[in-house]
Coordinates of C-alpha atoms in Angstrom, one line a residue:
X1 CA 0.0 0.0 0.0
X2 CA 1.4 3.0 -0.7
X3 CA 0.8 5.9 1.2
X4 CA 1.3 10.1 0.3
X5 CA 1.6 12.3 3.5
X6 CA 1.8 15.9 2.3
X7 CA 3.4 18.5 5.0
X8 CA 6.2 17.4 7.1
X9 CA 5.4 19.0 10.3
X10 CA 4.9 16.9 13.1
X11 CA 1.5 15.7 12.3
X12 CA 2.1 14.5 9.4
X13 CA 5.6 12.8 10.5
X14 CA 4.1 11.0 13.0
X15 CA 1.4 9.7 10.8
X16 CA 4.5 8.9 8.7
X17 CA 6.1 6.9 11.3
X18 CA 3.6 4.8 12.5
X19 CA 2.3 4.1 8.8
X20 CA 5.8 3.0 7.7
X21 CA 6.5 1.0 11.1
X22 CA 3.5 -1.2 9.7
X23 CA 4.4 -1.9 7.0
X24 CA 3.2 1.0 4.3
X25 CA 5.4 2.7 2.1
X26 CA 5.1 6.3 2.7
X27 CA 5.7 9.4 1.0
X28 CA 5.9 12.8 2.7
X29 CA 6.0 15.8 0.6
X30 CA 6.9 19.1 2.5
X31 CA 7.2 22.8 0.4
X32 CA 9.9 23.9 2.5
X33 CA 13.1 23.5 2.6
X34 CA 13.3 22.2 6.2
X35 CA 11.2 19.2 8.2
X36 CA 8.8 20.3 11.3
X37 CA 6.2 22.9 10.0
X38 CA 5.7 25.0 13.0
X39 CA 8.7 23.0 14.7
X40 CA 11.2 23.6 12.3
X41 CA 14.3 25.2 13.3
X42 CA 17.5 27.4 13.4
X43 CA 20.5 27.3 14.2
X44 CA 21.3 29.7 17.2
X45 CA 25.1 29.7 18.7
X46 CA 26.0 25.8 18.8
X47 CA 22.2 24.5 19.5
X48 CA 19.2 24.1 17.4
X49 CA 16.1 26.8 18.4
X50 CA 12.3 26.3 16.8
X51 CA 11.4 29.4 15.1
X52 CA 8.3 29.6 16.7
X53 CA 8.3 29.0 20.4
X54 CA 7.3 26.0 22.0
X55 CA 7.0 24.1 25.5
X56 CA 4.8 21.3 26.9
X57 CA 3.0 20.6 30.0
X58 CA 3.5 17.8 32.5
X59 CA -0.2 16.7 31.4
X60 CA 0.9 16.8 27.8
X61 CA 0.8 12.7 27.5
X62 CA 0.9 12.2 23.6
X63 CA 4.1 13.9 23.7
X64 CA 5.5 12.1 26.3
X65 CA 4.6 8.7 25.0
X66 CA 6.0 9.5 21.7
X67 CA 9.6 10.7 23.4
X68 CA 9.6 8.1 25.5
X69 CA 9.0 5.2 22.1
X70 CA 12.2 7.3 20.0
X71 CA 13.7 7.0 23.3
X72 CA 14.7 10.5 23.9
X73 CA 12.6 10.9 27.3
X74 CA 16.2 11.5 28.8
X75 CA 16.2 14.6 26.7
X76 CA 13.2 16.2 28.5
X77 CA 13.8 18.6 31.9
X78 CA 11.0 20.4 33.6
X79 CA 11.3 24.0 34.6
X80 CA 9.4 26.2 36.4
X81 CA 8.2 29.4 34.7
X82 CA 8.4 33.4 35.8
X83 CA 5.7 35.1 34.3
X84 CA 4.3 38.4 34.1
X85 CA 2.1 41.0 32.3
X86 CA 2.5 44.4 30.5
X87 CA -0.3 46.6 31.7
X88 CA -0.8 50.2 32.0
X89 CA 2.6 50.5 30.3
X90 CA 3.7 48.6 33.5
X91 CA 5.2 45.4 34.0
X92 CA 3.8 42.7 37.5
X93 CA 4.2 39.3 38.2
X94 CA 1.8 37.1 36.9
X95 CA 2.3 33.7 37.9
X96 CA 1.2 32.6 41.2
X97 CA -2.9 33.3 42.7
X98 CA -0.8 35.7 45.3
X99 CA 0.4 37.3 42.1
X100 CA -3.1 37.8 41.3
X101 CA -4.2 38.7 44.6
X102 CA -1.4 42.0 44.8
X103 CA -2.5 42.5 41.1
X104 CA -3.3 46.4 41.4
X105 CA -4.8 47.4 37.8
X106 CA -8.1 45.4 39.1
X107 CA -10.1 46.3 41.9
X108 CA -10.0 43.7 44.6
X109 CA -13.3 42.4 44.1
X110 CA -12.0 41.5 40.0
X111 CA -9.0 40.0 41.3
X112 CA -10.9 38.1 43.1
X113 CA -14.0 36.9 40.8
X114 CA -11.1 36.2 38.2
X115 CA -9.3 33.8 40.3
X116 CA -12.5 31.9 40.6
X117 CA -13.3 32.0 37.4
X118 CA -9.6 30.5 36.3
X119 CA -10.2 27.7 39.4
X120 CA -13.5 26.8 38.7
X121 CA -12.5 26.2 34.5
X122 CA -9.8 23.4 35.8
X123 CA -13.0 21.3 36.7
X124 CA -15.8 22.1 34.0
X125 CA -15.4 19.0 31.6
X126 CA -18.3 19.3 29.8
X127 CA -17.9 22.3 27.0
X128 CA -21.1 22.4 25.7
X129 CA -22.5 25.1 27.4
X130 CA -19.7 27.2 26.3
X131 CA -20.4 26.3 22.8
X132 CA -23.0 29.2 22.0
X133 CA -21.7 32.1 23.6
X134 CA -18.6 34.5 22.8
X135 CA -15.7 34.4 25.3
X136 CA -17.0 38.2 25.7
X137 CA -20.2 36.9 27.1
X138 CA -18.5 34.3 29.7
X139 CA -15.7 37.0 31.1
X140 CA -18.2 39.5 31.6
X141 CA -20.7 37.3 32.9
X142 CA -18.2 35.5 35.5
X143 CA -15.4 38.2 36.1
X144 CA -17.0 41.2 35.5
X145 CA -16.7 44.0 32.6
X146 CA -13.3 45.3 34.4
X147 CA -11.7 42.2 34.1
X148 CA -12.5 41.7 30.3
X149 CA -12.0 45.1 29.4
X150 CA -8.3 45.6 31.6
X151 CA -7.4 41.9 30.7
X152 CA -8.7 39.7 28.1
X153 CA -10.4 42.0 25.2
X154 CA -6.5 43.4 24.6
X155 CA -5.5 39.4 25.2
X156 CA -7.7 38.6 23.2
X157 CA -8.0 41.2 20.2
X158 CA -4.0 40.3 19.6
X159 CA -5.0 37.0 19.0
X160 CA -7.8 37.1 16.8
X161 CA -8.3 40.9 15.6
X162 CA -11.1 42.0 13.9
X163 CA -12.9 38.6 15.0
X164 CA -12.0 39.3 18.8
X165 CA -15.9 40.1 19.5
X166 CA -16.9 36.5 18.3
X167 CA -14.5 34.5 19.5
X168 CA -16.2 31.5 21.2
X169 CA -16.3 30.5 24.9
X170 CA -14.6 27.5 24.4
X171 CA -11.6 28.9 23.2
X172 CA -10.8 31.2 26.5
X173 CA -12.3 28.1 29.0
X174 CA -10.4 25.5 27.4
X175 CA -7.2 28.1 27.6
X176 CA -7.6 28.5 31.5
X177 CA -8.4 24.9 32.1
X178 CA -5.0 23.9 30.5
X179 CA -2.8 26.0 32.6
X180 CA -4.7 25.2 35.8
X181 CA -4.7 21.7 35.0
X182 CA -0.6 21.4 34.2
X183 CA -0.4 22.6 38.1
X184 CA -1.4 20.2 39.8
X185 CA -2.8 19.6 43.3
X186 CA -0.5 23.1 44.0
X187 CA -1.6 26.2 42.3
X188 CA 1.7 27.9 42.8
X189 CA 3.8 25.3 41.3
X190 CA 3.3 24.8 37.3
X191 CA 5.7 23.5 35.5
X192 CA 6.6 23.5 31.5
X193 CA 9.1 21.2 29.8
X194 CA 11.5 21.3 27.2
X195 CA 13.2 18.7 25.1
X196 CA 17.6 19.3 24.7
X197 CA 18.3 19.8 21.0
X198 CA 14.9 21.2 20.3
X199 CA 11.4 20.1 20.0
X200 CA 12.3 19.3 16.3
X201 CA 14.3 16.6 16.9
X202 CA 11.7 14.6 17.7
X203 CA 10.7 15.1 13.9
X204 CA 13.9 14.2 12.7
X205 CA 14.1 11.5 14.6
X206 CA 11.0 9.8 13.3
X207 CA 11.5 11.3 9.6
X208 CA 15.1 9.0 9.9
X209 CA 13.1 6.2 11.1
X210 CA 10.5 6.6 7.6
X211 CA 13.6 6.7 5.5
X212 CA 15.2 3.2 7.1
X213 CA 11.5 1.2 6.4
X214 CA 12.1 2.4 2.7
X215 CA 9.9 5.6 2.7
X216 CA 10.7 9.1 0.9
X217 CA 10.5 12.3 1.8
X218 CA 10.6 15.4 -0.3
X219 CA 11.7 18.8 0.4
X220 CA 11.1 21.8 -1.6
X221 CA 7.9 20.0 -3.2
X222 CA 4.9 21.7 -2.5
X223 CA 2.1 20.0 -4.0
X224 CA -0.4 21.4 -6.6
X225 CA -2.9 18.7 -7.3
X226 CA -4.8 15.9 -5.7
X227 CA -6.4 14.0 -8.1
X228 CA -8.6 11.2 -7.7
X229 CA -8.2 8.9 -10.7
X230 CA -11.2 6.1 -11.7
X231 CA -9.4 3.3 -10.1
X232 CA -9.6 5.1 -6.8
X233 CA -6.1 5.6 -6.9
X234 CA -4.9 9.3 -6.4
X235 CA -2.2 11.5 -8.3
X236 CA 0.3 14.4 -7.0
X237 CA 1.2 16.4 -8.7
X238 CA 4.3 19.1 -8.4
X239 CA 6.1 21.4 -10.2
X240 CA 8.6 18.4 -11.1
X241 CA 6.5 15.1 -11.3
X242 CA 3.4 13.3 -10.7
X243 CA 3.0 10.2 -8.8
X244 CA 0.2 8.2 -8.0
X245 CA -0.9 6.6 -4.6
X246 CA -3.3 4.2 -3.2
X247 CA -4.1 7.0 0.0
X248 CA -3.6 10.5 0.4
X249 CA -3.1 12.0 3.4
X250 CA -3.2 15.8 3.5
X251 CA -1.5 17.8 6.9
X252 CA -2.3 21.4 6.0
X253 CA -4.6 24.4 6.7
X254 CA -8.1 23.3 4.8
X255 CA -7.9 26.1 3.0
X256 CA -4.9 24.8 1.0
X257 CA -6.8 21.6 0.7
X258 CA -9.6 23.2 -1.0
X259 CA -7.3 24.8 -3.4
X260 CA -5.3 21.6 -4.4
X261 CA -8.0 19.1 -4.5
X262 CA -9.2 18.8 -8.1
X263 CA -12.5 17.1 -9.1
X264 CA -16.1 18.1 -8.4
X265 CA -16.4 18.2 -5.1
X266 CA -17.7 21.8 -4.1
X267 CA -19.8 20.9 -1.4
X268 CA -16.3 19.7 0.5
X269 CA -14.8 22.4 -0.5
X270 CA -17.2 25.2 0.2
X271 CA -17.4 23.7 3.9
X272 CA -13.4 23.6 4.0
X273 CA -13.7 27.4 3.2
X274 CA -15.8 27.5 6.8
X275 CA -12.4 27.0 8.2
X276 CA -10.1 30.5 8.9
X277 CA -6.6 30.9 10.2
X278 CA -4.7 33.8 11.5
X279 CA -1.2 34.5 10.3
X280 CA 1.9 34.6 12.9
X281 CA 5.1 37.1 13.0
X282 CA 7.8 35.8 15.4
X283 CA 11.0 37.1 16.1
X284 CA 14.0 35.6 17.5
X285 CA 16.3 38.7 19.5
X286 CA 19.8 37.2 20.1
X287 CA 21.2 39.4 23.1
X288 CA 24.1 39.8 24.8
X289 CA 22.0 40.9 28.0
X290 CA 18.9 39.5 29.6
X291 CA 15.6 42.3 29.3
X292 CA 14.3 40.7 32.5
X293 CA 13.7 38.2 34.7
X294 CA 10.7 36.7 33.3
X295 CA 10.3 34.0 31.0
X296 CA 6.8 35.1 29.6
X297 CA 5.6 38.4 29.0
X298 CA 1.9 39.0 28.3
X299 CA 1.3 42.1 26.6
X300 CA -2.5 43.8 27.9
X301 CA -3.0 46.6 26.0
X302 CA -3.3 47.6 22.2
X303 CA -0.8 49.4 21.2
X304 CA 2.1 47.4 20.5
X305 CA 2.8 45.2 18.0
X306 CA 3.6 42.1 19.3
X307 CA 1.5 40.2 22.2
X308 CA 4.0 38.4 23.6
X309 CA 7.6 38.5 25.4
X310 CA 9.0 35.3 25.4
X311 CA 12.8 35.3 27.0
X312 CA 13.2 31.1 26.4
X313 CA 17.0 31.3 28.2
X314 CA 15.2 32.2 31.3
X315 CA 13.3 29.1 31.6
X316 CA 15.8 26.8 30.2
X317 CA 19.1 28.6 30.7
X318 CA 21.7 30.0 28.4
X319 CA 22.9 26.6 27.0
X320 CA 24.9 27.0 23.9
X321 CA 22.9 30.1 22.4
X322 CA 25.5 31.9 23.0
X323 CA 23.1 35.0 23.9
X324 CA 19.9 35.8 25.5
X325 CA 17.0 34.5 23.6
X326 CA 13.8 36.2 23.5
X327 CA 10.9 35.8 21.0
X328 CA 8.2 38.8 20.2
X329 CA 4.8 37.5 18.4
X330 CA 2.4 38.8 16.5
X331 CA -1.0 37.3 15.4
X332 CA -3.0 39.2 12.7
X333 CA -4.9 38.3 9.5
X334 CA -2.8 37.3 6.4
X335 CA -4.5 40.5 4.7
X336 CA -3.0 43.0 7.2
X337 CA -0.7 45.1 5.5
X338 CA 2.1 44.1 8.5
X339 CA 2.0 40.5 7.4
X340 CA 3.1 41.6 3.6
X341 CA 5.7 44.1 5.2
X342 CA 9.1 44.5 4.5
X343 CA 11.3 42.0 7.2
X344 CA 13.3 45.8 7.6
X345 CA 9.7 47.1 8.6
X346 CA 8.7 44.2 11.0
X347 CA 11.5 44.4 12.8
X348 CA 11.8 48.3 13.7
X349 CA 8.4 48.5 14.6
X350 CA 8.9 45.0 17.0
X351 CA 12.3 47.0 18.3
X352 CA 10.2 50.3 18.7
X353 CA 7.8 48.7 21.0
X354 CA 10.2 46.4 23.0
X355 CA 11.5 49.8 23.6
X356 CA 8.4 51.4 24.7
X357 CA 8.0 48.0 27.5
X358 CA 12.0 48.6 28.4
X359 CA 12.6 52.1 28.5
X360 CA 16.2 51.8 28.9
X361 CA 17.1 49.5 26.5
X362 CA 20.4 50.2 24.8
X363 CA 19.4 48.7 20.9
X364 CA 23.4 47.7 20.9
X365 CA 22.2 44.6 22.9
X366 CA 21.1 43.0 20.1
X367 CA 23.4 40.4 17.8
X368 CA 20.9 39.2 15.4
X369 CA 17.0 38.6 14.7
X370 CA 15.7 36.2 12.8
X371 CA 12.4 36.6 11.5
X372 CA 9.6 33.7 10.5
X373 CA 6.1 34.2 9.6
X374 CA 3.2 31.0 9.6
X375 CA 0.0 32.0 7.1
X376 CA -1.8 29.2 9.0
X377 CA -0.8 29.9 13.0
X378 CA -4.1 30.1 14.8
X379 CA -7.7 28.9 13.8
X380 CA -10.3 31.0 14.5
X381 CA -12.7 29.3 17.1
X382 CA -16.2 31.4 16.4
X383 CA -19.2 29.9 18.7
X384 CA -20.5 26.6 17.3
X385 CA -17.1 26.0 16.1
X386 CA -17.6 22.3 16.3
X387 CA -20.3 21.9 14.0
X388 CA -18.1 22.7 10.9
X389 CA -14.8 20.8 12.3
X390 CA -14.1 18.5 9.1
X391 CA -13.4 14.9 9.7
X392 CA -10.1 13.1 8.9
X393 CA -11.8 10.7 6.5
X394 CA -13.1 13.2 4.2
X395 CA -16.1 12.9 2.0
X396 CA -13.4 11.8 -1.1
X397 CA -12.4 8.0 -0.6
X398 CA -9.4 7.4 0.1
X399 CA -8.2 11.1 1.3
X400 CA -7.9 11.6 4.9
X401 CA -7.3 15.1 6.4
X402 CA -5.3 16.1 10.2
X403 CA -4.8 19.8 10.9
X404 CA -4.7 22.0 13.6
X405 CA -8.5 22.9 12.8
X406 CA -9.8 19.9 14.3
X407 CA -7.9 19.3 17.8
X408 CA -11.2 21.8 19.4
X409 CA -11.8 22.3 21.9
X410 CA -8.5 22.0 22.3
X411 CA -6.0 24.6 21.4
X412 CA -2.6 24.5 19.2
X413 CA 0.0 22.5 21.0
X414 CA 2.9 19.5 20.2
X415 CA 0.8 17.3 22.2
X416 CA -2.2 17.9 20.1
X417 CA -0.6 17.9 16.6
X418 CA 1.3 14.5 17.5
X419 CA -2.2 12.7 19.1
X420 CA -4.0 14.1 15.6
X421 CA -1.3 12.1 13.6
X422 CA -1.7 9.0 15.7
X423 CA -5.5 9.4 15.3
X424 CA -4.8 10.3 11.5
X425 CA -2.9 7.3 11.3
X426 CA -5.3 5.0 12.7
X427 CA -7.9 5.8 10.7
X428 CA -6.3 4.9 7.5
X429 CA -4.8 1.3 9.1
X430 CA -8.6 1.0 9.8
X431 CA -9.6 1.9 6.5
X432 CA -7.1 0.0 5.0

């Protein structure tokens, strides 16, 4: 049986894996240059560094299953996080319920009905209820309109933009019951990991493993047409050949799936459409100096143009970077005007707001940035979001679809990327 995966991020790697481990013969076709999508990385000093930052939670269990089968659980240390928010063009601890508690911006009474609000969501299991209202709706209603105003409408507009107001319960509940849940029985003692060698290994790792079991993988082959033959069987097609396979498996944004898949199937495809992303801008700042002593920096207000702080070093430690890492993100749509910007353009309006958070910093400090950008980051997750969640096994025999789209109510994360491409992978054994 032979098998086309197309996107070599960690979905569709693991799918890869496991498929070739039985016994298929697999084919992954990737457009970039590089294996691990969103996990890809650079090379930063003498260690590897994603380009987009990453960590996992001690809950995370599909993650640590799979490092645990390539054998690189050794690789894994736990850290514990400083974190903090940017507020009133002010930086405070964020990152224990006293943090909260001595949180001046909000009135004690909103300090208070937020904390509740974030303890109670580590216990709700059933998501339903969130399903029909806006995150908007559920703030207001539990923490009060200070809290959502102060807090989470700037949180939450540098996330999703113009589609801030309709952003569905879900999303924000499922956020706070993640965090609460990676804590434990102790509130004050969360915990993220990171793998040595970056999270991309993990990718490599498994990508060596499809090429010893006889598979292929091609880089720099972006696919431009899916097409279902009369035998069943499906051809790709590229800008350098066409090859035909027995099963499809596509690890993209839907959008692109719509776009590639030839053949008259425009109900699919208009329900693909359903699906919309944001775009990402991150930065990596190598520094010869540390900006602070926090590892994340949530940014609460509007008018910068990043939403996040991310100093990396200070949760893992210096390591081999030979600098101070720090990543700056941005999430907007692909049609803002910053997302088609210059690199030149990105980066002195990222430098003139990291400037505007550190007043003093001396712009000498910094030894290099490297700049990535994702068109498919971040689904939007409207109210009644899972109603038009495609399912792997699409409506066209034969092709099977895992992206980040359908992991609700869940939100991005490795964990959830590699448990979609061990589900992904099951369901074509079982259709097999």
């Amino acid at each position: 049986m032979n098998i086309a995966i197309i996107g070599a991020g960690i979905t569709g790697i693991t799918a890869g894996f496991l498929l070739s481990r039985k016994g298929y013969k697999v084919t992954v076709y990737e457009k970039e240059l590089c294996l691990g999508g969103l996990t890809s990385s650079v090379r930063v000093g003498n260690e590897d560094l994603e380009r987009f930052y990453h960590h996992i939670f001690t809950n995370d269990l599909s993650f640590l299953a799979l490092i645990d089968e390539l054998d690189i659980k050794d690789r894994l240390n736990w850290y514990k996080p400083k974190n903090a928010i940017y507020i009133d063009d002010s930086v405070y601890p964020f990152t224990s319920p006293l943090d909260l508690l001595r949180f001046r911006p909000l009135s004690f009474t909103s300090r208070i009905r937020m904390g509740i609000m974030v303890l109670a969501s580590k216990f709700i299991k059933d998501y339903s209820a969130f399903e029909t209202i806006t995150a908007k709706e559920w703030i207001n209603k539990n923490s009060g309109r200070e809290v959502w105003e102060k807090i989470w409408e700037p949180l939450i507009k540098s996330k999703f933009d113009i589609d801030s107001e309709n952003i569905s319960g879900t999303w924000i509940w499922n956020k706070l019951k993640l965090r609460g849940s990676s804590r434990g029985k102790n509130l004050n003692n969360e915990m993220l990991g990171y793998l040595e060698g970056s999270f991309n290994k993990t990718v490599e790792i498994m990508a060596e493993k499809i090429l010893k079991t006889g598979g292929r993988i091609l880089l720099d082959n972006e696919v431009a047409g899916i097409i279902k033959n009369e035998n069943g069987s499906f051809d790709i097609v590229t800008k350098t050949h066409e090859a035909n396979y027995d099963k499809v498996l596509f690890t993209g944004s839907p959008n692109l799936l719509e776009k590639i898949l030839k053949g008259p199937y425009e109900d699919y495809k208009n329900s693909l459409r359903r699906i919309r992303y944001k775009a990402n801008i991150c930065a990596i700042l190598e520094l010869s100096e540390s900006l602070s002593p926090y590892y994340w920096i949530t940014i609460a207000q509007d008018d910068l143009p990043f939403v996040l702080i991310i100093e990396h070093t200070n949760l893992v430690g210096l390591k081999d970077y030979n600098s101070h890492i720090v990543y700056l993100s941005r999430y907007l749509d692909m049609s803002d005007p910053l997302y088609s910007a210059s690199d030149d353009e990105v980066i002195k309006g990222f430098i003139n707001g990291l400037k505007k958070v550190f007043p003093n910093l001396n712009q000498h400090i910094i030894k290099n940035i490297t700049l990535s950008r994702a068109s498919f980051a971040q689904p939007v997750i409207t109210p009644g979001y899972s109603k038009i969640i495609p399912n792997i096994k699409t409506p066209v025999e034969g092709l099977f679809l895992a992206s980040m789209s359908q992991i609700y109510p869940e939100d991005r994360g490795l964990n959830y990327a590699v448990r979609l491409g061990m589900k992904a992978a099951n369901e074509i054994m079982e259709n097999l």
